[in-house]
CSV table of C-alpha atoms in Angstrom, one decimal:
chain,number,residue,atom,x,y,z
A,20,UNK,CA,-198.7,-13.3,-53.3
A,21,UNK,CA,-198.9,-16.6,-55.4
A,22,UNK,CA,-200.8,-19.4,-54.4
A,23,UNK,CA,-198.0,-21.7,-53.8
A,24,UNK,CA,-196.3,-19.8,-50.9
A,25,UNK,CA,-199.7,-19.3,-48.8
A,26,UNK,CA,-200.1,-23.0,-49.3
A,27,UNK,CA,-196.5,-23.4,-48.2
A,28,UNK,CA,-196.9,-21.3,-45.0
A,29,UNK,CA,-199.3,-24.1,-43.8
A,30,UNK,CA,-196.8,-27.0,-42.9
A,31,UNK,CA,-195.9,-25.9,-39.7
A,32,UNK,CA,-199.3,-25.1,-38.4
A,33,UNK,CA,-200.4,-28.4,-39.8
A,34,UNK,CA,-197.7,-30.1,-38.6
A,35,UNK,CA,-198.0,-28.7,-34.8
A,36,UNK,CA,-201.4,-28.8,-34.5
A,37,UNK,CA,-202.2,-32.1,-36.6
A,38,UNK,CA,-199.0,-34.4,-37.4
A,39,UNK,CA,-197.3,-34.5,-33.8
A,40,UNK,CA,-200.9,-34.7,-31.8
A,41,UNK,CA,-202.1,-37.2,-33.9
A,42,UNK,CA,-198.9,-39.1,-33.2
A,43,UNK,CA,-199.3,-38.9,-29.7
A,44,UNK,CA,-202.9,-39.5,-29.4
A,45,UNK,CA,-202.8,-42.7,-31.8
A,46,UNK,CA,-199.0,-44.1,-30.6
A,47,UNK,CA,-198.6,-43.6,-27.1
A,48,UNK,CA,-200.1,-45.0,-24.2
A,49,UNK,CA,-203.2,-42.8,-22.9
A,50,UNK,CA,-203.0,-40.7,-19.8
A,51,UNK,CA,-206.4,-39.8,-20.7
A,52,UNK,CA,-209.6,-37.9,-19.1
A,53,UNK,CA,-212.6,-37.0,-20.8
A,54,UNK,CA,-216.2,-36.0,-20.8
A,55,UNK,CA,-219.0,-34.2,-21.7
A,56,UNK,CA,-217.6,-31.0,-20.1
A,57,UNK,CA,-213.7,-31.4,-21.2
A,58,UNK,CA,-215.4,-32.4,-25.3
A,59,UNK,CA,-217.6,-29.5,-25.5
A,60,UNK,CA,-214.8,-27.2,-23.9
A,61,UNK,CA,-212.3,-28.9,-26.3
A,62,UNK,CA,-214.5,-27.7,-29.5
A,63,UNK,CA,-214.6,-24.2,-27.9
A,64,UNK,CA,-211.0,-23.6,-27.7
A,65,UNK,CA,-210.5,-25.4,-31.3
A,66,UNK,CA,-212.7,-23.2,-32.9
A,67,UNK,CA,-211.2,-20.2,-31.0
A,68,UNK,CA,-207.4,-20.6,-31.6
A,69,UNK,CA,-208.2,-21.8,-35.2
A,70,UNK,CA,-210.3,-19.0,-35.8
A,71,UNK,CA,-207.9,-16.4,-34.8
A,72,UNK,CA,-204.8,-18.8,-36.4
A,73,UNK,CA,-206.8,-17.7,-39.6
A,74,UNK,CA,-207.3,-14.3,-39.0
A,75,UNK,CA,-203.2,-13.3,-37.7
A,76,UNK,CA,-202.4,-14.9,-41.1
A,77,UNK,CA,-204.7,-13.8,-43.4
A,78,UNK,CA,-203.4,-10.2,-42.1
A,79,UNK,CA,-199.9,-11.0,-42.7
A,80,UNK,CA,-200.8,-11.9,-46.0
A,81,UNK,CA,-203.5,-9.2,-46.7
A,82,UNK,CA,-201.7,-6.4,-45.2
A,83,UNK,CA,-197.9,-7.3,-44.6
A,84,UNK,CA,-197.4,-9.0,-47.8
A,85,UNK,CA,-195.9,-12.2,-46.6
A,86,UNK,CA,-196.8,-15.2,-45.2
A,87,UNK,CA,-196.5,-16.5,-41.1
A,88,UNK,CA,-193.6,-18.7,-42.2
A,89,UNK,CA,-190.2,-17.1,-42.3
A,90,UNK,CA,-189.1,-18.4,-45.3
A,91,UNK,CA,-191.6,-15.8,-47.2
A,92,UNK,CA,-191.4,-12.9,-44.4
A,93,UNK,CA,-193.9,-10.3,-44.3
A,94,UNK,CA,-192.6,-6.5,-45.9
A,95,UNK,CA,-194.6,-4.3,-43.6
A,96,UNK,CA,-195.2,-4.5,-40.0
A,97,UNK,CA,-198.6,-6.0,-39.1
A,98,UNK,CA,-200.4,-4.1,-36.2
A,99,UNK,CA,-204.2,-4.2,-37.0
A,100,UNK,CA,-206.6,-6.9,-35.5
A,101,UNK,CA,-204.9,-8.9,-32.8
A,102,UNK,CA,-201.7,-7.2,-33.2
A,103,UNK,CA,-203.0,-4.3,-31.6
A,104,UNK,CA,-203.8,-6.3,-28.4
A,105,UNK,CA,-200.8,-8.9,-28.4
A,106,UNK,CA,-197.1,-9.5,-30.4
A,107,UNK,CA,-197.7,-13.3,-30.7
A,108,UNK,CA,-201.4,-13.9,-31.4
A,109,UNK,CA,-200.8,-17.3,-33.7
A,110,UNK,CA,-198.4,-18.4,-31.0
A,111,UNK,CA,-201.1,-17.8,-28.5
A,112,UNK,CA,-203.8,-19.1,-31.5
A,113,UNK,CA,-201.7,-22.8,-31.8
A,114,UNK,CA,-201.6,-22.9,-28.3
A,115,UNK,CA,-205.2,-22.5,-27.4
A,116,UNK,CA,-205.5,-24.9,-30.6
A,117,UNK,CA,-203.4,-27.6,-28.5
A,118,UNK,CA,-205.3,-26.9,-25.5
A,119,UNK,CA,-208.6,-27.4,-27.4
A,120,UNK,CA,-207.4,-31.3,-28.6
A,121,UNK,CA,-205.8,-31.2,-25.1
A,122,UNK,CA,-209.3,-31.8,-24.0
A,123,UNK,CA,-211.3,-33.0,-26.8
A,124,UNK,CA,-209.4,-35.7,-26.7
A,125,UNK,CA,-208.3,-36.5,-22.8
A,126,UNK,CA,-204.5,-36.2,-23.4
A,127,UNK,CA,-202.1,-34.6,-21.6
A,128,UNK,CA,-199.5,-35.9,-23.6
A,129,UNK,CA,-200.9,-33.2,-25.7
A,130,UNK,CA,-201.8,-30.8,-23.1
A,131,UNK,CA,-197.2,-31.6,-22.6
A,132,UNK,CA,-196.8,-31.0,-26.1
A,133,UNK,CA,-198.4,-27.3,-25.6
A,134,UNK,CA,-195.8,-26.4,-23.0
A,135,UNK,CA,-192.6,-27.7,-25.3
A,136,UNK,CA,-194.0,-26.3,-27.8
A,137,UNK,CA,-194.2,-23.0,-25.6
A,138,UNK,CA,-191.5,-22.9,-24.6
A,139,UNK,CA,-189.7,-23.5,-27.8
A,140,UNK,CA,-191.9,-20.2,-29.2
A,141,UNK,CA,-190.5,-18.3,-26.2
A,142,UNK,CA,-186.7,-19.0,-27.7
A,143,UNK,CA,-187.3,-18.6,-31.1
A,144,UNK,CA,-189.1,-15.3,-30.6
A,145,UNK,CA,-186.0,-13.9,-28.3
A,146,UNK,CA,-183.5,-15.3,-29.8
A,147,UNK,CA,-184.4,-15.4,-33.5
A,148,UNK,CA,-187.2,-14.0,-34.7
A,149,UNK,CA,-186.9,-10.6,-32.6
A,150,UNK,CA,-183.7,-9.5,-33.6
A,151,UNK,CA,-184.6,-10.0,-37.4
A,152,UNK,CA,-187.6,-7.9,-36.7
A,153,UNK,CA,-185.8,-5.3,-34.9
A,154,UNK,CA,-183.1,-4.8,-37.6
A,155,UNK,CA,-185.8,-5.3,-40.7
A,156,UNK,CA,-188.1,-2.2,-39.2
A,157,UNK,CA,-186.0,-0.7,-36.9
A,158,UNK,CA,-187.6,2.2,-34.5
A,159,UNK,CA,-190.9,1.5,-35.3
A,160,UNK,CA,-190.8,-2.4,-34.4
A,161,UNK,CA,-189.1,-1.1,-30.7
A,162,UNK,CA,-192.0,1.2,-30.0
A,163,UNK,CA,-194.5,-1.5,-31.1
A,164,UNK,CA,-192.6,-3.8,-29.0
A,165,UNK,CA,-192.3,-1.8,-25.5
A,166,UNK,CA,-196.2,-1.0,-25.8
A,167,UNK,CA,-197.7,-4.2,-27.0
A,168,UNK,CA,-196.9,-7.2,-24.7
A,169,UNK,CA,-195.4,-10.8,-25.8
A,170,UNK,CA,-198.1,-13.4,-24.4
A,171,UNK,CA,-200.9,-11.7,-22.0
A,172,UNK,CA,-203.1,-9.6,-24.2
A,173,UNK,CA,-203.8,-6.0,-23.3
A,174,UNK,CA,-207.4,-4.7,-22.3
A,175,UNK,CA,-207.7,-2.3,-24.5
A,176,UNK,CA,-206.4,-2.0,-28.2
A,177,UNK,CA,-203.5,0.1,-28.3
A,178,UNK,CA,-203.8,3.1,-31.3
A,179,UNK,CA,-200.6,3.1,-33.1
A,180,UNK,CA,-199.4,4.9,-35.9
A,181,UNK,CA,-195.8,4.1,-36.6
């Protein structure tokens, strides 16, 4: 995988997570709360959701041959790590990401860009990116599908061998 592609696969993260909150959090009015509780929190979730933004994609491109962005699709189907426990885990990472700068920085502009953003994840995932994956691996993205659920992590890693 060249150089150039992984780097690639980093604009949309960066854009989500840095480009549109630092637009809001610099160029809108503040609807702000903070302290020492919502900072330290804040730093927690950041260091959470960015950790496990790193570890989904340096599986897809370690083990699945691709990249998270679409335009460089992984070749296999990635189910090790967090894939065992949930489908979306660097939805679910960008998300907790938001939340973290959702309360490092007092906004809930951002903590309302988290929910749009959401919520566009929810009809991507149905309505494109499912379907892809469904026809690109067939059987064994179905089963992977119907035991391993979209958003709320299971307790227990699930052992699959497709």
């Amino acid at each position: 995988m060249s150089t150039w592609k992984i780097a690639f696969s980093f604009l949309v993260p960066i854009f989500v997570l840095v480009v549109i909150p630092g637009i809001i959090h610099y160029g809108l009015e503040p609807l702000a709360f903070q302290n020492v509780f919502s900072t330290f929190t804040g730093i927690l979730f950041l260091l959470t959701g960015i950790s496990f933004l790193a570890w989904s994609s340096a599986l897809f491109v370690a083990f699945g041959n691709g990249t998270p962005g679409p335009w460089f699709a992984t070749e296999k189907l990635v189910i090790l790590g967090p894939y065992r426990f949930v489908r979306n885990p660097m939805n679910i990472a960008v998300i907790t990401t938001l939340w973290g700068e959702t309360l490092l920085f007092g906004s809930f502009y951002i903590l309302a860009w988290s929910i749009l953003y959401w919520l566009i994840s929810v009809v991507w995932l149905k309505w494109w990116e499912e379907p892809r994956l469904e026809q690109k691996f067939g059987e064994i993205y179905l089963r992977y599908k119907k035991e391993v659920p979209n958003w709320i992590p299971l307790s227990k890693p699930i052992e699959f061998d497709p």
